[in-house]
Amino acid sequence: MLYSLSRYNILKMEGISMTLIRKSEENERAARFAAKKGCYNVAVSRYYYSMLQKMLYYLKMKNKDLKVYEGKESHKKIKEDFMETFDKEYSGKNKNILRISFNHFGMIKRFRVRADYHDSNINHEEYNTRIKTDLLKLLNSLKQIEK
């Protein structure tokens, strides 16, 4: 889903870069395309990075310095800071439901590491029965808080 021009203009006026959102949307489109073509390793990897970019965007919206996330263990630090910031600053009534879906990030990261680095593949059945539902719940939860 692309943002309307008015949303972009509002964020631009606030001095918030849309680059992370654009990258996240691009990765999400690539993931959907890859999954449709049966490239489940690529799909999991791209969905993972789409989520990570949404977390970074949220942290940036909360005036966090993103440079601290460069280097070793950066993904772990992003997830930890994201959860801490979310717990402190998000006040929507769906907070507990969102928090539950965010807990799937660790499982999705493990699948992403396997997809990118291990000598095994994520197949159609595994993608559709073990990964896709939780992955899409998490992605949709992140979309809810980025607004």
PDB file of C-alpha atoms in Angstrom:
ATOM      1  CA  MET A   1       0.000   0.000   0.000  1.00  0.00           C
ATOM      2  CA  LEU A   2       1.481   3.337  -1.035  1.00  0.00           C
ATOM      3  CA  TYR A   3       0.840   6.427   1.018  1.00  0.00           C
ATOM      4  CA  SER A   4      -1.251   9.248  -0.274  1.00  0.00           C
ATOM      5  CA  LEU A   5       0.434  12.455  -1.330  1.00  0.00           C
ATOM      6  CA  SER A   6      -1.132  14.277   1.608  1.00  0.00           C
ATOM      7  CA  ARG A   7       0.391  11.833   4.133  1.00  0.00           C
ATOM      8  CA  TYR A   8       3.776  12.176   2.417  1.00  0.00           C
ATOM      9  CA  ASN A   9       3.551  15.975   2.484  1.00  0.00           C
ATOM     10  CA  ILE A  10       2.606  15.988   6.156  1.00  0.00           C
ATOM     11  CA  LEU A  11       5.542  13.768   7.058  1.00  0.00           C
ATOM     12  CA  LYS A  12       7.889  15.746   4.833  1.00  0.00           C
ATOM     13  CA  MET A  13       6.796  18.974   6.536  1.00  0.00           C
ATOM     14  CA  GLU A  14       7.540  17.326   9.883  1.00  0.00           C
ATOM     15  CA  GLY A  15      11.032  16.575   8.624  1.00  0.00           C
ATOM     16  CA  ILE A  16      10.543  12.804   8.658  1.00  0.00           C
ATOM     17  CA  SER A  17      12.181  10.921   5.793  1.00  0.00           C
ATOM     18  CA  MET A  18       9.983   8.487   3.937  1.00  0.00           C
ATOM     19  CA  THR A  19      12.957   6.449   2.743  1.00  0.00           C
ATOM     20  CA  LEU A  20      12.469   3.669   5.316  1.00  0.00           C
ATOM     21  CA  ILE A  21       8.774   3.368   4.463  1.00  0.00           C
ATOM     22  CA  ARG A  22       9.552   3.231   0.753  1.00  0.00           C
ATOM     23  CA  LYS A  23      12.191   0.553   1.324  1.00  0.00           C
ATOM     24  CA  SER A  24       9.805  -1.412   3.502  1.00  0.00           C
ATOM     25  CA  GLU A  25       7.056  -1.248   0.873  1.00  0.00           C
ATOM     26  CA  GLU A  26       9.523  -2.258  -1.842  1.00  0.00           C
ATOM     27  CA  ASN A  27      10.661  -5.259   0.197  1.00  0.00           C
ATOM     28  CA  GLU A  28       7.051  -6.225   0.874  1.00  0.00           C
ATOM     29  CA  ARG A  29       6.203  -6.101  -2.842  1.00  0.00           C
ATOM     30  CA  ALA A  30       9.292  -8.187  -3.635  1.00  0.00           C
ATOM     31  CA  ALA A  31       8.289 -10.701  -0.945  1.00  0.00           C
ATOM     32  CA  ARG A  32       4.761 -11.090  -2.327  1.00  0.00           C
ATOM     33  CA  PHE A  33       6.137 -11.531  -5.842  1.00  0.00           C
ATOM     34  CA  ALA A  34       8.712 -14.084  -4.672  1.00  0.00           C
ATOM     35  CA  ALA A  35       6.100 -16.083  -2.753  1.00  0.00           C
ATOM     36  CA  LYS A  36       3.805 -16.166  -5.795  1.00  0.00           C
ATOM     37  CA  LYS A  37       6.726 -17.522  -7.829  1.00  0.00           C
ATOM     38  CA  GLY A  38       7.523 -20.182  -5.201  1.00  0.00           C
ATOM     39  CA  CYS A  39      10.738 -18.470  -4.053  1.00  0.00           C
ATOM     40  CA  TYR A  40       9.993 -18.845  -0.340  1.00  0.00           C
ATOM     41  CA  ASN A  41      13.552 -18.205   0.893  1.00  0.00           C
ATOM     42  CA  VAL A  42      13.531 -14.836  -0.852  1.00  0.00           C
ATOM     43  CA  ALA A  43      10.002 -14.091   0.371  1.00  0.00           C
ATOM     44  CA  VAL A  44      10.875 -14.708   4.025  1.00  0.00           C
ATOM     45  CA  SER A  45      14.054 -12.638   3.737  1.00  0.00           C
ATOM     46  CA  ARG A  46      12.303  -9.685   2.093  1.00  0.00           C
ATOM     47  CA  TYR A  47       9.353  -9.757   4.527  1.00  0.00           C
ATOM     48  CA  TYR A  48      11.804  -9.794   7.423  1.00  0.00           C
ATOM     49  CA  TYR A  49      13.612  -6.715   6.137  1.00  0.00           C
ATOM     50  CA  SER A  50      10.315  -4.980   5.453  1.00  0.00           C
ATOM     51  CA  MET A  51       9.410  -5.474   9.118  1.00  0.00           C
ATOM     52  CA  LEU A  52      12.814  -4.376  10.333  1.00  0.00           C
ATOM     53  CA  GLN A  53      12.531  -1.169   8.285  1.00  0.00           C
ATOM     54  CA  LYS A  54       9.093  -0.487   9.753  1.00  0.00           C
ATOM     55  CA  MET A  55      10.571  -0.880  13.244  1.00  0.00           C
ATOM     56  CA  LEU A  56      13.359   1.544  12.352  1.00  0.00           C
ATOM     57  CA  TYR A  57      10.812   4.006  10.988  1.00  0.00           C
ATOM     58  CA  TYR A  58       8.841   3.812  14.235  1.00  0.00           C
ATOM     59  CA  LEU A  59      12.015   4.443  16.241  1.00  0.00           C
ATOM     60  CA  LYS A  60      12.885   7.369  13.991  1.00  0.00           C
ATOM     61  CA  MET A  61       9.390   8.818  14.484  1.00  0.00           C
ATOM     62  CA  LYS A  62      10.120   8.670  18.221  1.00  0.00           C
ATOM     63  CA  ASN A  63      13.328  10.676  17.674  1.00  0.00           C
ATOM     64  CA  LYS A  64      15.723   7.770  18.182  1.00  0.00           C
ATOM     65  CA  ASP A  65      19.183   8.033  16.630  1.00  0.00           C
ATOM     66  CA  LEU A  66      19.316   5.254  14.040  1.00  0.00           C
ATOM     67  CA  LYS A  67      23.107   5.311  13.845  1.00  0.00           C
ATOM     68  CA  VAL A  68      23.276   3.267  17.050  1.00  0.00           C
ATOM     69  CA  TYR A  69      21.896   0.322  15.067  1.00  0.00           C
ATOM     70  CA  GLU A  70      24.877  -0.017  12.776  1.00  0.00           C
ATOM     71  CA  GLY A  71      27.162  -2.970  13.416  1.00  0.00           C
ATOM     72  CA  LYS A  72      27.070  -6.330  15.111  1.00  0.00           C
ATOM     73  CA  GLU A  73      23.850  -7.475  16.784  1.00  0.00           C
ATOM     74  CA  SER A  74      21.989  -4.551  15.183  1.00  0.00           C
ATOM     75  CA  HIS A  75      18.784  -6.504  14.533  1.00  0.00           C
ATOM     76  CA  LYS A  76      18.583  -7.652  18.143  1.00  0.00           C
ATOM     77  CA  LYS A  77      19.110  -4.075  19.344  1.00  0.00           C
ATOM     78  CA  ILE A  78      16.467  -2.730  16.947  1.00  0.00           C
ATOM     79  CA  LYS A  79      13.926  -5.271  18.235  1.00  0.00           C
ATOM     80  CA  GLU A  80      14.755  -4.556  21.884  1.00  0.00           C
ATOM     81  CA  ASP A  81      14.577  -0.777  21.484  1.00  0.00           C
ATOM     82  CA  PHE A  82      11.451  -1.044  19.387  1.00  0.00           C
ATOM     83  CA  MET A  83       9.668  -3.089  22.073  1.00  0.00           C
ATOM     84  CA  GLU A  84      10.850  -0.784  24.854  1.00  0.00           C
ATOM     85  CA  THR A  85       9.753   2.328  22.953  1.00  0.00           C
ATOM     86  CA  PHE A  86       6.447   0.744  21.949  1.00  0.00           C
ATOM     87  CA  ASP A  87       5.705  -0.274  25.542  1.00  0.00           C
ATOM     88  CA  LYS A  88       6.477   3.214  26.844  1.00  0.00           C
ATOM     89  CA  GLU A  89       4.918   5.364  24.144  1.00  0.00           C
ATOM     90  CA  TYR A  90       2.115   3.524  22.354  1.00  0.00           C
ATOM     91  CA  SER A  91      -1.271   4.112  23.950  1.00  0.00           C
ATOM     92  CA  GLY A  92      -3.735   2.503  21.528  1.00  0.00           C
ATOM     93  CA  LYS A  93      -6.346   0.185  23.007  1.00  0.00           C
ATOM     94  CA  ASN A  94      -5.047  -2.661  20.811  1.00  0.00           C
ATOM     95  CA  LYS A  95      -1.625  -2.499  22.478  1.00  0.00           C
ATOM     96  CA  ASN A  96      -1.718  -6.024  23.972  1.00  0.00           C
ATOM     97  CA  ILE A  97      -2.833  -7.609  20.692  1.00  0.00           C
ATOM     98  CA  LEU A  98      -0.051  -5.802  18.832  1.00  0.00           C
ATOM     99  CA  ARG A  99       2.538  -6.804  21.450  1.00  0.00           C
ATOM    100  CA  ILE A 100       1.590 -10.475  21.004  1.00  0.00           C
ATOM    101  CA  SER A 101       2.130 -10.278  17.248  1.00  0.00           C
ATOM    102  CA  PHE A 102       5.494  -8.541  17.756  1.00  0.00           C
ATOM    103  CA  ASN A 103       6.638 -11.611  19.688  1.00  0.00           C
ATOM    104  CA  HIS A 104       6.647 -13.518  16.374  1.00  0.00           C
ATOM    105  CA  PHE A 105       9.637 -11.468  15.216  1.00  0.00           C
ATOM    106  CA  GLY A 106      12.146 -13.876  16.784  1.00  0.00           C
ATOM    107  CA  MET A 107      10.639 -16.859  14.992  1.00  0.00           C
ATOM    108  CA  ILE A 108      10.584 -14.979  11.696  1.00  0.00           C
ATOM    109  CA  LYS A 109      14.202 -13.936  12.215  1.00  0.00           C
ATOM    110  CA  ARG A 110      15.192 -17.581  12.704  1.00  0.00           C
ATOM    111  CA  PHE A 111      13.471 -18.482   9.435  1.00  0.00           C
ATOM    112  CA  ARG A 112      15.193 -15.533   7.715  1.00  0.00           C
ATOM    113  CA  VAL A 113      18.607 -16.704   8.925  1.00  0.00           C
ATOM    114  CA  ARG A 114      17.804 -20.184   7.662  1.00  0.00           C
ATOM    115  CA  ALA A 115      16.575 -18.790   4.326  1.00  0.00           C
ATOM    116  CA  ASP A 116      19.707 -16.688   3.857  1.00  0.00           C
ATOM    117  CA  TYR A 117      22.512 -18.797   5.340  1.00  0.00           C
ATOM    118  CA  HIS A 118      21.624 -22.459   5.828  1.00  0.00           C
ATOM    119  CA  ASP A 119      21.895 -25.347   3.417  1.00  0.00           C
ATOM    120  CA  SER A 120      18.163 -26.006   3.444  1.00  0.00           C
ATOM    121  CA  ASN A 121      15.144 -24.434   1.773  1.00  0.00           C
ATOM    122  CA  ILE A 122      11.835 -23.147   2.993  1.00  0.00           C
ATOM    123  CA  ASN A 123       9.265 -25.001   0.929  1.00  0.00           C
ATOM    124  CA  HIS A 124       5.659 -24.261  -0.028  1.00  0.00           C
ATOM    125  CA  GLU A 125       4.105 -26.283   2.775  1.00  0.00           C
ATOM    126  CA  GLU A 126       6.341 -24.856   5.491  1.00  0.00           C
ATOM    127  CA  TYR A 127       5.858 -21.305   4.244  1.00  0.00           C
ATOM    128  CA  ASN A 128       2.083 -21.639   4.158  1.00  0.00           C
ATOM    129  CA  THR A 129       1.629 -23.604   7.401  1.00  0.00           C
ATOM    130  CA  ARG A 130       4.377 -22.327   9.719  1.00  0.00           C
ATOM    131  CA  ILE A 131       5.421 -18.879   8.551  1.00  0.00           C
ATOM    132  CA  LYS A 132       2.962 -16.900   6.451  1.00  0.00           C
ATOM    133  CA  THR A 133       0.188 -16.304   9.002  1.00  0.00           C
ATOM    134  CA  ASP A 134       2.453 -15.046  11.806  1.00  0.00           C
ATOM    135  CA  LEU A 135       4.551 -13.073   9.377  1.00  0.00           C
ATOM    136  CA  LEU A 136       1.537 -11.238   7.948  1.00  0.00           C
ATOM    137  CA  LYS A 137       0.073 -10.609  11.435  1.00  0.00           C
ATOM    138  CA  LEU A 138       3.327  -8.986  12.490  1.00  0.00           C
ATOM    139  CA  LEU A 139       3.590  -6.936   9.319  1.00  0.00           C
ATOM    140  CA  ASN A 140       0.002  -5.712   9.660  1.00  0.00           C
ATOM    141  CA  SER A 141       0.574  -4.810  13.313  1.00  0.00           C
ATOM    142  CA  LEU A 142       3.595  -2.731  12.332  1.00  0.00           C
ATOM    143  CA  LYS A 143       1.513  -0.967   9.696  1.00  0.00           C
ATOM    144  CA  GLN A 144      -1.059  -0.062  12.351  1.00  0.00           C
ATOM    145  CA  ILE A 145       1.438   1.805  14.508  1.00  0.00           C
ATOM    146  CA  GLU A 146       3.355   3.577  11.749  1.00  0.00           C
ATOM    147  CA  LYS A 147       0.408   5.905  11.097  1.00  0.00           C
TER     148      LYS A 147
END
